[in-house]
PDB file of C-alpha atoms in Angstrom:
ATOM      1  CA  UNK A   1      96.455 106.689  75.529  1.00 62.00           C
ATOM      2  CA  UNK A   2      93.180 107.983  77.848  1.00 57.00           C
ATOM      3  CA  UNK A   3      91.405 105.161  79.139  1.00 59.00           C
ATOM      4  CA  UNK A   4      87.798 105.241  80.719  1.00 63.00           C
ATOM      5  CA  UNK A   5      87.763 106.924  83.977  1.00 63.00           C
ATOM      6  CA  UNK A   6      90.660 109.573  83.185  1.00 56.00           C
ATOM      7  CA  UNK A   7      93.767 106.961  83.694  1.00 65.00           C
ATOM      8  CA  UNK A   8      96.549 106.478  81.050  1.00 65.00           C
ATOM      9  CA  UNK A   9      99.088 104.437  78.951  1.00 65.00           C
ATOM     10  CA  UNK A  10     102.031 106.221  77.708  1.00 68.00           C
ATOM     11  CA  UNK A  11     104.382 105.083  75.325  1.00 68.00           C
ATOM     12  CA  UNK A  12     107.770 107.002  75.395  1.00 69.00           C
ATOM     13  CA  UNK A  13     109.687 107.296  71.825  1.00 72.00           C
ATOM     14  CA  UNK A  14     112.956 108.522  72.599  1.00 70.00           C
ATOM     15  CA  UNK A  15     113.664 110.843  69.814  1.00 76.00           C
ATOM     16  CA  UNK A  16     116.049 114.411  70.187  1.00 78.00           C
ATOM     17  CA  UNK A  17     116.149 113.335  73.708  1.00 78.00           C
ATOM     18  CA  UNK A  18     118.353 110.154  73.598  1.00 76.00           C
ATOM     19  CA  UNK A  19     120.702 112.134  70.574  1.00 76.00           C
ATOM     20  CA  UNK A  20     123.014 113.813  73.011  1.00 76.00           C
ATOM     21  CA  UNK A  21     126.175 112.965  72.196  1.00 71.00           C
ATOM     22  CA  UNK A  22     128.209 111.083  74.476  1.00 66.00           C
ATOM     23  CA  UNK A  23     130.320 112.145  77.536  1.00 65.00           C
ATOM     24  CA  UNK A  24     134.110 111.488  76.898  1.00 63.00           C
ATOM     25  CA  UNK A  25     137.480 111.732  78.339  1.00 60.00           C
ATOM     26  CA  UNK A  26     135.587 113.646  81.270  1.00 58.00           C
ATOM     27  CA  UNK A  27     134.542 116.969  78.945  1.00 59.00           C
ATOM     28  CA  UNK A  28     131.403 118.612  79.568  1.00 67.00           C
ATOM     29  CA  UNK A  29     128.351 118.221  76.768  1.00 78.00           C
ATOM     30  CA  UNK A  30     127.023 121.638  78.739  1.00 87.00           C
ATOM     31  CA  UNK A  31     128.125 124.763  77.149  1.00 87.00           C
ATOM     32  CA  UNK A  32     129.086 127.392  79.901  1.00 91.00           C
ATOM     33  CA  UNK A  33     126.025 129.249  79.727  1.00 93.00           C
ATOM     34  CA  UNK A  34     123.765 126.458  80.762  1.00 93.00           C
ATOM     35  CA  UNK A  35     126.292 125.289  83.730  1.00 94.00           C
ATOM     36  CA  UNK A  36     125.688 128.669  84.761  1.00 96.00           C
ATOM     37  CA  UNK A  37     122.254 128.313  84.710  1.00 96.00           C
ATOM     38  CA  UNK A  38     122.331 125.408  86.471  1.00 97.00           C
ATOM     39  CA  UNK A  39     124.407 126.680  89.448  1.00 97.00           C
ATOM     40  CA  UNK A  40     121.805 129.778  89.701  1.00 97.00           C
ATOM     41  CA  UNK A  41     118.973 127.930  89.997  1.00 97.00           C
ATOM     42  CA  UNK A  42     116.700 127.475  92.876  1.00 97.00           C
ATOM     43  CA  UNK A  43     116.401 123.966  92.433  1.00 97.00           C
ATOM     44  CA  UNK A  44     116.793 121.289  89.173  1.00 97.00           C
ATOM     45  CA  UNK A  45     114.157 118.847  88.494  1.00 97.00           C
ATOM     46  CA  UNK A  46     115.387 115.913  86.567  1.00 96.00           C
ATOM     47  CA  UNK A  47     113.547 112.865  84.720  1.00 92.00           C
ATOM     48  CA  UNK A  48     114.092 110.080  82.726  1.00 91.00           C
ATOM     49  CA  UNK A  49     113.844 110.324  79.262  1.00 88.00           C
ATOM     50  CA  UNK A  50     117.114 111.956  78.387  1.00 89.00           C
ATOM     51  CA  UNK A  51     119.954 109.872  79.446  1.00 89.00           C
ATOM     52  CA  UNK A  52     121.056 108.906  82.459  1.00 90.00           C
ATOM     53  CA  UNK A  53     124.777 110.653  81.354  1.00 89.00           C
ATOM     54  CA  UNK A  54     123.404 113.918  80.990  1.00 91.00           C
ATOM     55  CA  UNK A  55     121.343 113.661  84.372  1.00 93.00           C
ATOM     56  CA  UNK A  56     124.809 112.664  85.987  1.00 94.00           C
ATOM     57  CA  UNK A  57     126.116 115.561  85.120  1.00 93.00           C
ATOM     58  CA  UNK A  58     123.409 117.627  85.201  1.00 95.00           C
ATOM     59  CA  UNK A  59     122.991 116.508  89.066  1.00 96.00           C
ATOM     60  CA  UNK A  60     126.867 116.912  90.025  1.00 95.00           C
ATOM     61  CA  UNK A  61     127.245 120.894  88.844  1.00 96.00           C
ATOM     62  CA  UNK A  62     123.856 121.270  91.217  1.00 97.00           C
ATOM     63  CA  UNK A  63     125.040 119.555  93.908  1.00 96.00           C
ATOM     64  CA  UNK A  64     128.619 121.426  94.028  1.00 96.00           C
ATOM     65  CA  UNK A  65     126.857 124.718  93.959  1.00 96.00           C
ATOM     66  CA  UNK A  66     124.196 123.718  96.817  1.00 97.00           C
ATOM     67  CA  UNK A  67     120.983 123.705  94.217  1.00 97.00           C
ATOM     68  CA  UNK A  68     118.997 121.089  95.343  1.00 97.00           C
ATOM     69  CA  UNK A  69     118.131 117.888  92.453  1.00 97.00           C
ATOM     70  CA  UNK A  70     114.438 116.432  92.405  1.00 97.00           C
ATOM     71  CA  UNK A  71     114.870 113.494  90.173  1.00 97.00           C
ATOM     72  CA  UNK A  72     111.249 111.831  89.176  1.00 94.00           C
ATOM     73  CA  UNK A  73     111.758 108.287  88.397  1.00 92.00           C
ATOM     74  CA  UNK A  74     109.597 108.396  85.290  1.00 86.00           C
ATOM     75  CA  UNK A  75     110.622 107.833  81.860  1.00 84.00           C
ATOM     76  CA  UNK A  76     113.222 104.793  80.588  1.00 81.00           C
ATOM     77  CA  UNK A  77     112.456 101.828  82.573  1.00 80.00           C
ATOM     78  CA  UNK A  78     116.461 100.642  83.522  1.00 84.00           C
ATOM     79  CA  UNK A  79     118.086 100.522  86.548  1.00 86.00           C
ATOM     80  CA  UNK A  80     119.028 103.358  88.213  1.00 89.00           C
ATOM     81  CA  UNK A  81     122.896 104.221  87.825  1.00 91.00           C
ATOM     82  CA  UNK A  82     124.029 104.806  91.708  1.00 91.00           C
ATOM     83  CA  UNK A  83     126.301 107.681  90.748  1.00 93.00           C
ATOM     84  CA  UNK A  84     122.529 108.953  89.796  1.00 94.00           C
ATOM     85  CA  UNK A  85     120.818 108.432  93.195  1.00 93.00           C
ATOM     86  CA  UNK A  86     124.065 109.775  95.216  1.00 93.00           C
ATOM     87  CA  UNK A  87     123.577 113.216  93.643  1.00 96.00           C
ATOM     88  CA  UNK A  88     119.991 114.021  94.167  1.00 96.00           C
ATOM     89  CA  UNK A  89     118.405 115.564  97.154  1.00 95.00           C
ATOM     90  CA  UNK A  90     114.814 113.986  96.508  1.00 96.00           C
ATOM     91  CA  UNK A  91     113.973 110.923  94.437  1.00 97.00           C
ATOM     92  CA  UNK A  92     110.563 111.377  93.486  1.00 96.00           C
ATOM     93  CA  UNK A  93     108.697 107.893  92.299  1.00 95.00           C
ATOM     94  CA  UNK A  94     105.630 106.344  92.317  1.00 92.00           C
ATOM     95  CA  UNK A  95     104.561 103.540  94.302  1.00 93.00           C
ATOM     96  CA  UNK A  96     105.302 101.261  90.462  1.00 92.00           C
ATOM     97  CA  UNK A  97     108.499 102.855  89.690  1.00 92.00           C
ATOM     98  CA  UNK A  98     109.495 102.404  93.571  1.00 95.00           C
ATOM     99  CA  UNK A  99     109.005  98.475  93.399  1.00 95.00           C
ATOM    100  CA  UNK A 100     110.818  97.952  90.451  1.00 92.00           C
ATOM    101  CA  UNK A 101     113.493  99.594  91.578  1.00 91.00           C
ATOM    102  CA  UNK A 102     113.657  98.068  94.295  1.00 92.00           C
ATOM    103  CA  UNK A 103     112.834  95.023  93.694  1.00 93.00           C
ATOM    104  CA  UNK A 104     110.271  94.959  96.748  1.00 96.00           C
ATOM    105  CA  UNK A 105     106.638  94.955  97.188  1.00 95.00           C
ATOM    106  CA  UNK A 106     104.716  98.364  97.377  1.00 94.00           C
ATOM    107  CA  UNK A 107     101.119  97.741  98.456  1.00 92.00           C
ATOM    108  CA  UNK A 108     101.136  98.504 101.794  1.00 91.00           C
ATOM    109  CA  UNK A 109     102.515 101.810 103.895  1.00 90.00           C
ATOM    110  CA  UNK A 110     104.723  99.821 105.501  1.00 91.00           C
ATOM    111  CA  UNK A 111     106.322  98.110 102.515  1.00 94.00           C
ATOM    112  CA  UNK A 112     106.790 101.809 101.022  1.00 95.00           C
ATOM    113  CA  UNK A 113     108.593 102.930 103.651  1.00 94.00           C
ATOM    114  CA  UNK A 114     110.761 100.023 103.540  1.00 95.00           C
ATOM    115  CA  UNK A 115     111.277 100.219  99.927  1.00 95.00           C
ATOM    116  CA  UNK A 116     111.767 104.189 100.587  1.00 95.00           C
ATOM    117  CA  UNK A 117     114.345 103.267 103.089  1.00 94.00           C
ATOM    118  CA  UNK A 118     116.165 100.771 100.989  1.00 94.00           C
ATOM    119  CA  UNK A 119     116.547 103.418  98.249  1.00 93.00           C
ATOM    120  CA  UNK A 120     117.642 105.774 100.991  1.00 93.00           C
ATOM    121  CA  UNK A 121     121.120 103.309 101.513  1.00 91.00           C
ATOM    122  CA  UNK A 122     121.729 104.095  98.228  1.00 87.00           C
ATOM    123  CA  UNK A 123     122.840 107.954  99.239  1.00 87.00           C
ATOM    124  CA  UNK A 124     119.474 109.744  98.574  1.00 91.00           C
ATOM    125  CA  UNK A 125     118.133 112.097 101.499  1.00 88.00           C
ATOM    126  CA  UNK A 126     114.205 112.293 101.013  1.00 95.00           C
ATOM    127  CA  UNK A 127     112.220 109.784  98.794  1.00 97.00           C
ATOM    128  CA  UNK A 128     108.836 111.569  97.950  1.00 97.00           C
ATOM    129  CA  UNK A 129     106.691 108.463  96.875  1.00 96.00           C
ATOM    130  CA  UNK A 130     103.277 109.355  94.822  1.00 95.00           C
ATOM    131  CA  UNK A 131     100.487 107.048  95.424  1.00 93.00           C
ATOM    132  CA  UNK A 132      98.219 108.336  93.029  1.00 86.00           C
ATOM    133  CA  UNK A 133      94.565 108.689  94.843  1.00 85.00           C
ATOM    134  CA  UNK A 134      95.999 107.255  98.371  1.00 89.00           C
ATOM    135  CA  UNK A 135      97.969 110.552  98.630  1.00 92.00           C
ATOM    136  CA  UNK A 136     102.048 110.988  98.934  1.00 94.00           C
ATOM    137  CA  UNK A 137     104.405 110.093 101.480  1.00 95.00           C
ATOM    138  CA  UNK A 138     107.782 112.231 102.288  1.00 96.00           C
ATOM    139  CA  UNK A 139     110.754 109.861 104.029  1.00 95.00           C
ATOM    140  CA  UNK A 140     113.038 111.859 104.817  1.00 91.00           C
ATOM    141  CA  UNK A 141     116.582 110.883 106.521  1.00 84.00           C
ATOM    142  CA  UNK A 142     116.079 110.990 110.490  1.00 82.00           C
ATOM    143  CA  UNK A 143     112.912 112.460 110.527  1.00 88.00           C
ATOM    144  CA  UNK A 144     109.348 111.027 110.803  1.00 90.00           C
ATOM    145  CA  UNK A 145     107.965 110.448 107.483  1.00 92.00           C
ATOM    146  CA  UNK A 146     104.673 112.558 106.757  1.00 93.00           C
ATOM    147  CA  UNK A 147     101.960 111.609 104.805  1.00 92.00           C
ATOM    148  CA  UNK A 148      99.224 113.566 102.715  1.00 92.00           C
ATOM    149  CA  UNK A 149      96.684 112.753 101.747  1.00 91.00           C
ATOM    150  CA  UNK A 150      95.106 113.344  98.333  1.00 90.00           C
ATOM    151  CA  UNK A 151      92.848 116.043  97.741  1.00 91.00           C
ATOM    152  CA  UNK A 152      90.503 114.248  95.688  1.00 89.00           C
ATOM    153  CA  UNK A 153      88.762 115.907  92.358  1.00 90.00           C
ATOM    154  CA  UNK A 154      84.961 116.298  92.692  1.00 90.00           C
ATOM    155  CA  UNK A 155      85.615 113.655  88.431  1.00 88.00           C
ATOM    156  CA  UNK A 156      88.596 112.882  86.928  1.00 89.00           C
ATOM    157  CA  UNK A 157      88.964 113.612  82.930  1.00 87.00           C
ATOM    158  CA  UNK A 158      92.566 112.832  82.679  1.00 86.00           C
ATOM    159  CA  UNK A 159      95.617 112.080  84.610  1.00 84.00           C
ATOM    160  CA  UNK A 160      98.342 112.455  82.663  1.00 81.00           C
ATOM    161  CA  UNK A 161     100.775 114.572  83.698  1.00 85.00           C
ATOM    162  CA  UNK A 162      99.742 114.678  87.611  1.00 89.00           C
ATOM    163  CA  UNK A 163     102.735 112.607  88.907  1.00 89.00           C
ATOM    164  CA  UNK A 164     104.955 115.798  86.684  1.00 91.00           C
ATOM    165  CA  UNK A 165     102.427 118.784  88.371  1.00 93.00           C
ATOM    166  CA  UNK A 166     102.909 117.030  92.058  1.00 95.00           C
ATOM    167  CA  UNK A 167     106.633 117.422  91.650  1.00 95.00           C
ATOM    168  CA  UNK A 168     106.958 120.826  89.799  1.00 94.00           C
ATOM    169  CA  UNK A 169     104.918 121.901  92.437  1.00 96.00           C
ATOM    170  CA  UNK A 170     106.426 120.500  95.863  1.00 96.00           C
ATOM    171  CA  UNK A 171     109.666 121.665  93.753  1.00 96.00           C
ATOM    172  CA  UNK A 172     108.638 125.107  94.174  1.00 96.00           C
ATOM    173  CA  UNK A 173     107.367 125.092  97.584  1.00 96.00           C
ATOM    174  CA  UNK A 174     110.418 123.743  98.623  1.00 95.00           C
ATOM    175  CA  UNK A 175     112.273 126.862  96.587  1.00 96.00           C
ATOM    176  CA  UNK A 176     109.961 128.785  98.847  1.00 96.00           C
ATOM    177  CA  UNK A 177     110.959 127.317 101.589  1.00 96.00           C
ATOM    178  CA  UNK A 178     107.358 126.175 102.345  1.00 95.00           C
ATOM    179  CA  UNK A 179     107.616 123.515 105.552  1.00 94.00           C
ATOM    180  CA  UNK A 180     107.627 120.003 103.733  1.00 93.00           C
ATOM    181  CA  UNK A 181     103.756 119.376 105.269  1.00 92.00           C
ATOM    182  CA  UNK A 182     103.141 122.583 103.679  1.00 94.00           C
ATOM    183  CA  UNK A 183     104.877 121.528 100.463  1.00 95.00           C
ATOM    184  CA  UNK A 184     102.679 118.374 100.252  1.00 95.00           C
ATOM    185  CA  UNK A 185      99.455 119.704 100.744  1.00 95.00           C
ATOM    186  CA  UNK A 186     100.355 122.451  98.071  1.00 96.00           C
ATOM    187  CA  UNK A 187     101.750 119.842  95.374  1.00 96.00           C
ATOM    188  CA  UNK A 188      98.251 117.548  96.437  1.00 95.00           C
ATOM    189  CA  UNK A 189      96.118 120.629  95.520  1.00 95.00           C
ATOM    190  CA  UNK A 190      98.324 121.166  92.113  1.00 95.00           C
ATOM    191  CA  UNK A 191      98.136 117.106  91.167  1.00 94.00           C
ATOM    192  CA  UNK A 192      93.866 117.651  92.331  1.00 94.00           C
ATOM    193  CA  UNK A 193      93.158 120.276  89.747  1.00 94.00           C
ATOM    194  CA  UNK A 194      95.688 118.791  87.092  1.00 93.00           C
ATOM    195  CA  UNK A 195      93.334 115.588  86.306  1.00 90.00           C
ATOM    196  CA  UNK A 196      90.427 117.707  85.700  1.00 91.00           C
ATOM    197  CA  UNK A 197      91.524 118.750  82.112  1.00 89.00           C
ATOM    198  CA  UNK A 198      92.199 116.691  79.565  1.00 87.00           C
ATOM    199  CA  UNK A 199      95.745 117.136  78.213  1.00 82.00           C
ATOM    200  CA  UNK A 200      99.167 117.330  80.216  1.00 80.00           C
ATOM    201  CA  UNK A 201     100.125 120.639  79.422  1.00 83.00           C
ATOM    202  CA  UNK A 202      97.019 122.504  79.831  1.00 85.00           C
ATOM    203  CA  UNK A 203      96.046 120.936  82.850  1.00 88.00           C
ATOM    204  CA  UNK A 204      98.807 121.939  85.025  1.00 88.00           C
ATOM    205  CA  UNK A 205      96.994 124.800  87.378  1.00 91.00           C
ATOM    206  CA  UNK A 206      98.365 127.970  87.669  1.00 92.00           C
ATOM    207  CA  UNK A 207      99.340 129.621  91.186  1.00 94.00           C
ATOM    208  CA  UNK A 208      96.444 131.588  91.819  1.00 95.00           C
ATOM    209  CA  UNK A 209      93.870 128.179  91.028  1.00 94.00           C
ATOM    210  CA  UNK A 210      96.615 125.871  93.717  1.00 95.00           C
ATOM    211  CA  UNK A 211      96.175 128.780  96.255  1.00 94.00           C
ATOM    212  CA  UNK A 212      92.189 128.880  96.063  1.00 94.00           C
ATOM    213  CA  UNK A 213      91.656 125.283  96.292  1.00 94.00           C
ATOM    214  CA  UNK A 214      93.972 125.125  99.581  1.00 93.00           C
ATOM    215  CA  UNK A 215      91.383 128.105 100.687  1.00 91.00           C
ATOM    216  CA  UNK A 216      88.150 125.761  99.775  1.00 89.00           C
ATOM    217  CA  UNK A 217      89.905 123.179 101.478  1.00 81.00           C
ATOM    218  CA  UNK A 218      91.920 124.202 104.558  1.00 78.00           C
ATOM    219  CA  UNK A 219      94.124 122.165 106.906  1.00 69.00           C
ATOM    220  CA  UNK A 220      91.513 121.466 110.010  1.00 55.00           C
ATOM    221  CA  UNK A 221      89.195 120.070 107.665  1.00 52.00           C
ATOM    222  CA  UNK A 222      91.499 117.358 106.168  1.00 52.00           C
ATOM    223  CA  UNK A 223      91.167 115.626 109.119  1.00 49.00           C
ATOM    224  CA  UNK A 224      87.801 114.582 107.908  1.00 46.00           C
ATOM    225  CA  UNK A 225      89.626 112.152 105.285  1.00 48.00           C
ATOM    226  CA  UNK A 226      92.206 110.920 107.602  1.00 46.00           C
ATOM    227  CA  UNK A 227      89.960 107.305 108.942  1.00 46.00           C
ATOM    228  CA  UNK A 228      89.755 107.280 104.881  1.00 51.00           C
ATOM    229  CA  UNK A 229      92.895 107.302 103.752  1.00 53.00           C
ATOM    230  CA  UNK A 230      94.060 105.249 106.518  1.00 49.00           C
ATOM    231  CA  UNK A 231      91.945 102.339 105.040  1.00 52.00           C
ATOM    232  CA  UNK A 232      93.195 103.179 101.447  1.00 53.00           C
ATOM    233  CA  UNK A 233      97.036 102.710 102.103  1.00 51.00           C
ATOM    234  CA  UNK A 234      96.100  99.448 104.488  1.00 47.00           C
ATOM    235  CA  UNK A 235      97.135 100.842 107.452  1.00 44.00           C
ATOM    236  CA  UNK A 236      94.928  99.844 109.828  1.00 39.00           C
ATOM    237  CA  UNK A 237      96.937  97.987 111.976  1.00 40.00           C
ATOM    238  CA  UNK A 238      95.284  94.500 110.793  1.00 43.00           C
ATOM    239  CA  UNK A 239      96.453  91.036 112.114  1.00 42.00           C
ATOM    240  CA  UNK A 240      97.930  90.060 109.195  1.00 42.00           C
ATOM    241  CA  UNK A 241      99.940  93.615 109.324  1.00 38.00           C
ATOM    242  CA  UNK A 242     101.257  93.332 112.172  1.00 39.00           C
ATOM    243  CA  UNK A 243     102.879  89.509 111.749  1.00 38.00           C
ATOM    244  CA  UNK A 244     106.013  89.264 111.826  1.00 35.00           C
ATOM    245  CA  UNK A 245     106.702  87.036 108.664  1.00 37.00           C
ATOM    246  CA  UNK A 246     105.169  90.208 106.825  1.00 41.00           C
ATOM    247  CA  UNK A 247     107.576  92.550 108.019  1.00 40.00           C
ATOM    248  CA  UNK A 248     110.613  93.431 105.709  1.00 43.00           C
ATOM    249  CA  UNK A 249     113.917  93.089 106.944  1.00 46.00           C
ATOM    250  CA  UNK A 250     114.721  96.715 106.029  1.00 49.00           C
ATOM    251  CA  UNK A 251     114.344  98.759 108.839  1.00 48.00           C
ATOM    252  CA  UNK A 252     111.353 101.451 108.199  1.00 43.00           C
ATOM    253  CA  UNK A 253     111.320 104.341 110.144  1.00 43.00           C
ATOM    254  CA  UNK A 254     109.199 104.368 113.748  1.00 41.00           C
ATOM    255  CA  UNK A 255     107.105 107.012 113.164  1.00 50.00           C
ATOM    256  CA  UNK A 256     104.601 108.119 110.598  1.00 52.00           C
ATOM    257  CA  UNK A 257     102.777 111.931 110.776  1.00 52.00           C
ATOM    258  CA  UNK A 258      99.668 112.685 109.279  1.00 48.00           C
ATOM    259  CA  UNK A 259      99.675 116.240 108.865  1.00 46.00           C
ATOM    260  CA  UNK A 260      96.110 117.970 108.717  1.00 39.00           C
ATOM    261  CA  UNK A 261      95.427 116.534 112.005  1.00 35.00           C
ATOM    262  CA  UNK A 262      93.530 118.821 114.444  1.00 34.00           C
ATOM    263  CA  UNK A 263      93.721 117.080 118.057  1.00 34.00           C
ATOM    264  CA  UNK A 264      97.338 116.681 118.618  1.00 32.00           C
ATOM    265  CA  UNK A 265      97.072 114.897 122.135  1.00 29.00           C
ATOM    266  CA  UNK A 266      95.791 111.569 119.839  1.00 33.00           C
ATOM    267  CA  UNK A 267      98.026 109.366 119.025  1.00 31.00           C
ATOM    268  CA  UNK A 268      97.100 105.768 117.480  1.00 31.00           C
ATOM    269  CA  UNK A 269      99.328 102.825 117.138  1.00 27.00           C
ATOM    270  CA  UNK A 270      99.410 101.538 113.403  1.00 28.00           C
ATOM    271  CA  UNK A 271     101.579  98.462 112.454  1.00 29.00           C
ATOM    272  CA  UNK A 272     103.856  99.198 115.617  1.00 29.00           C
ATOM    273  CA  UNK A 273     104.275 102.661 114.452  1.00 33.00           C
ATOM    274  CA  UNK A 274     103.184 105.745 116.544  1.00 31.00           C
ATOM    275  CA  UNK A 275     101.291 108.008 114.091  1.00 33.00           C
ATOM    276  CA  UNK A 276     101.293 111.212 115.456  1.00 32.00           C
ATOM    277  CA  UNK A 277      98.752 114.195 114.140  1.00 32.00           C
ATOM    278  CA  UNK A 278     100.562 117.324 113.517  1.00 30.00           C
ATOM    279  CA  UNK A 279      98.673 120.199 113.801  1.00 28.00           C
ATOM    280  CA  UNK A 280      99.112 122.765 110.726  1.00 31.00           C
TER     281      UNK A 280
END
């Protein structure tokens, strides 16, 4: 359901999805032809809304034959099976589906990076969290996360579907072999012309739209909406922040890179954290 200002309700109905039959005494509901399929691919992207079975065994054959597994959090709202989790290479939710998995607030950077890093003990490598119009952020096992920023849409006629074009889209920079601050300012550029058409499926941009938006809007200029977005996520290193009865108890990571950022000498303390720019 469209509401006023482009955002949505959606109510999932199961259907076909939910009818495949169930996996017993360890034999595979995959016919050989789309195991093989499987093992070729560049990478699987998983969601959801068929069950959590099929995913499981969707995710091992990919994982035993190197493909990498992007598994968006959206669709049936259950906990996740672990056996799920220790099988993907990226876990893609949203800053919603993050919390209740977690159990753990979500309204601050620092309390997604906890979250991130809670799901992270649960076997996943790289947590790609979408926040919608504050951007993305990419935790990634012993590595800095890196944020991105959104590339906001001049209006906004409807977002459904932008969390799905974000993901099929870092997906295939990734098959590409596109750096990961690369791969997020490509998937931001996808997600920024997806909500500005009404309908999921023909809103999702095509290569050639992605590429000349990333022209209008190249990397040295993005640090114009860096002071921005830092005030969006509540990062800016306020009082309250930085007390210590607001601090999780799961250990975040140290450092947090904006990419986009021209001066790399700069560095600015946030919540404890040493943001350093990266210069693309």
């Amino acid at each position: 359901m469209l509401q006023p200002g482009g955002n949505n309700s959606i109510i999932i109905v199961g259907g076909a999805n939910v009818s495949w039959p169930r996996l017993d005494g360890g034999i595979s509901r995959l016919n050989e032809k789309a195991q093989q399929l499987i093992r070729r691919a560049g990478a699987v992207i998983l969601q959801r809304e068929v069950p959590d079975s099929l995913n499981i065994e969707v995710a091992k054959i990919a994982k035993v034959s190197n493909v990498p597994v992007v598994l968006d959090a959206g669709g049936i709202d259950s906990p996740m099976p672990p056996e799920l989790l220790k099988n993907v290479t990226i876990f893609s939710p949203n800053e919603t589906e993050l919390a209740r998995l977690t159990g753990m607030p979500t309204d601050t950077t620092e309390e997604v990076l906890a979250a991130a890093a809670k799901v992270q003990l649960l076997g996943v490598q790289q947590v790609l969290v979408k926040l919608g119009e504050k951007g993305s952020i990419l935790v990634n096992k012993d590595e800095p996360p890196i944020v991105q920023p959104a590339i906001m849409a001049p209006y906004v006629v409807d977002t459904t579907g932008a969390g799905d074009t974000f993901t099929a889209a870092y997906t295939v920079a990734l098959i590409e072999k596109q750096p990961p601050a690369e791969a997020l300012r490509f998937a931001a550029a996808a997600a920024s012309i997806c909500v500005r058409t009404k309908g999921a499926i023909p809103s999702m941009p095509d290569r050639r739209a992605v590429s000349q938006l990333l022209e209008e809007h190249p990397a040295k200029e993005m640090k114009k909406v860096i002071a921005k977005f830092i005030e969006q996520v509540n990062i800016s290193g306020s009082d309250e922040a930085e007390s210590p009865t607001k601090r999780s108890n799961v250990n975040s990571p140290k450092k947090v890179r904006f990419h986009d950022f021209e001066d790399e000498q700069k560095e600015k303390s946030i919540l404890g954290q040493s943001v350093q720019p990266v210069s693309m």
